Short mmCIF file of C-alpha atoms in Angstrom, two decimals:
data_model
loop_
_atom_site.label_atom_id
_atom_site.label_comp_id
_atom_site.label_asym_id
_atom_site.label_seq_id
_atom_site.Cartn_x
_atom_site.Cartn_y
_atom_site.Cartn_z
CA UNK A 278 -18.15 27.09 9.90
CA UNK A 279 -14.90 25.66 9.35
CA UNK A 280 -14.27 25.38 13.14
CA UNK A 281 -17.57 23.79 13.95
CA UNK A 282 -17.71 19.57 14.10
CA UNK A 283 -21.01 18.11 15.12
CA UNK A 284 -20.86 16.25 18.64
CA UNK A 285 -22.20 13.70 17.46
CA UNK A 286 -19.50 12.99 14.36
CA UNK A 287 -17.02 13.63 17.10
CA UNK A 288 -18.42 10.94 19.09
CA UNK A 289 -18.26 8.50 16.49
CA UNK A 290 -14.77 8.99 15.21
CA UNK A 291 -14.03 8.50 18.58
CA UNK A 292 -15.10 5.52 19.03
CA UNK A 293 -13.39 4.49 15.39
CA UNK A 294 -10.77 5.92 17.15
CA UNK A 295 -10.43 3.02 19.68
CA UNK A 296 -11.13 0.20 17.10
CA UNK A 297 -8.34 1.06 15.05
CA UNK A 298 -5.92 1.54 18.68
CA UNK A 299 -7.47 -2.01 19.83
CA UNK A 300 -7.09 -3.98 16.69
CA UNK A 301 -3.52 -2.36 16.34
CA UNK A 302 -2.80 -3.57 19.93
CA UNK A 303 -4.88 -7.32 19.77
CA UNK A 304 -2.54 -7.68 16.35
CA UNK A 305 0.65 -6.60 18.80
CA UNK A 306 1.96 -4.09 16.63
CA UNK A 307 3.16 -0.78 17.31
CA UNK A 308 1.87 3.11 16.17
CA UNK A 309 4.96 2.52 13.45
CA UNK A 310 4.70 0.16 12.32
CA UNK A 311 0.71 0.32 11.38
CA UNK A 312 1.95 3.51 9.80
CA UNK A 313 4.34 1.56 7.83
CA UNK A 314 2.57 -1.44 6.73
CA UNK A 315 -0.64 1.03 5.94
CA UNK A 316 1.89 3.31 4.24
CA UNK A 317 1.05 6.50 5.59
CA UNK A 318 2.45 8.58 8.12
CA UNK A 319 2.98 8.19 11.83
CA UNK A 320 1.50 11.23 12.55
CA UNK A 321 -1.63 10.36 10.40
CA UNK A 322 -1.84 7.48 12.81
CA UNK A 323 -1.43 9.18 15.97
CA UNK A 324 -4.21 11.70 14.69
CA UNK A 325 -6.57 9.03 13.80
CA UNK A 326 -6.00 6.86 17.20
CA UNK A 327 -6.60 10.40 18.60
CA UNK A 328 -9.83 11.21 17.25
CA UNK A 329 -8.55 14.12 15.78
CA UNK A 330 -9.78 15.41 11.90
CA UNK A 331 -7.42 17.74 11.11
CA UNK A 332 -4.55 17.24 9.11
CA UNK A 333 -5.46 13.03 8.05
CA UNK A 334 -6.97 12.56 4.77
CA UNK A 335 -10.16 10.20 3.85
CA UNK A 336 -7.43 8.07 1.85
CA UNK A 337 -5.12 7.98 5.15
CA UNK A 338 -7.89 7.12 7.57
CA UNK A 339 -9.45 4.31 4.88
CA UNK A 340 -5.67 2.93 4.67
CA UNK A 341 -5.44 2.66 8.47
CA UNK A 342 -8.85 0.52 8.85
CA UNK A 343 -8.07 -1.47 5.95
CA UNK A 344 -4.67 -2.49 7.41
CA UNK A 345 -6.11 -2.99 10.87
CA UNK A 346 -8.69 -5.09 9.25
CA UNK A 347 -11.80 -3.34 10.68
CA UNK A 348 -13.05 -1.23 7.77
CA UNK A 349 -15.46 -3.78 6.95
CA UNK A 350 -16.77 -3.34 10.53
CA UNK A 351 -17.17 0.11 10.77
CA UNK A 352 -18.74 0.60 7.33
CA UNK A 353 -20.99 -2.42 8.05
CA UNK A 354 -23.96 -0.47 7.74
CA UNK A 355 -22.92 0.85 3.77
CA UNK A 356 -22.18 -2.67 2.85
CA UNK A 357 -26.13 -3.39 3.96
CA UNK A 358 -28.33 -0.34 3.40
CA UNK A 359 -29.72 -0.89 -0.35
CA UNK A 360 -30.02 3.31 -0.30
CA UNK A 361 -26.24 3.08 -0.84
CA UNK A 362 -25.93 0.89 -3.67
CA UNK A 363 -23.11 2.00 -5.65
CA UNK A 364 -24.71 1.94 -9.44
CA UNK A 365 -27.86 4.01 -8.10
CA UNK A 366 -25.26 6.36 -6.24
CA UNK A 367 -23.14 7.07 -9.47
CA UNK A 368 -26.48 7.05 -11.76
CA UNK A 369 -27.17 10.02 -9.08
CA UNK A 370 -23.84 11.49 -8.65
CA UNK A 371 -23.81 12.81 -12.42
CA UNK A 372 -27.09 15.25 -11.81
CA UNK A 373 -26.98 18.81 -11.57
CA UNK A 374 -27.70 20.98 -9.31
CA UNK A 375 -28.80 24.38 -10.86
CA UNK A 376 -29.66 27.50 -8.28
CA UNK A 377 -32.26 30.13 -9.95
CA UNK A 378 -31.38 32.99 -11.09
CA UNK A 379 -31.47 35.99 -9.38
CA UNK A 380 -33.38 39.03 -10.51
CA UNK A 381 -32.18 42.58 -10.19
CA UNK A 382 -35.46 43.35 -8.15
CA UNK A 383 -34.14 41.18 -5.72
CA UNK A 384 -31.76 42.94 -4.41
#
């Protein structure tokens, strides 16, 4: 499982990838220096203009949209969907999940 990455979340971190490498560009800046004024690593940059998930972090990747200035736009839908407000989510992010038990009869 740890080799498999839906199409279609490929698709979209795709296209994240080119926002970030257009608003980098439009603000005339280069690969390094986004990685230095985000504060993370030029490789974490190349991977995320790439498209690629392995090897940059959710912190590095939220750092890199934030300093491009589009993470607003690409979490757009979050900001207006009331199913993600953030007090319901945390009242909701304390539950347990408990699996039943498992009898000796079942196996």
């Amino acid at each position: 499982m740890k080799d498999y990455f839906p199409v279609q979340s490929a698709s979209l971190l795709y296209r994240v990838a080119l926002l970030v490498k257009e608003a980098r560009l439009r603000m005339g800046i280069r690969q390094a220096d986004l990685a230095e004024q985000a504060g993370i690593s030029l490789r974490a940059i190349r991977h995320i203009e790439a498209g690629k998930v392995e090897g940059v972090s959710l912190r590095d990747f939220m750092l890199a949209l934030f300093t491009v200035g589009i993470s607003d736009r690409v979490f757009q839908a979050l900001l207006d969907d009331p199913a993600f407000d953030a007090d319901f989510l945390e009242t909701n992010a304390n539950k347990r999940v408990r699996l039943p038990r498992s009898n000796a009869e079942d196996f």
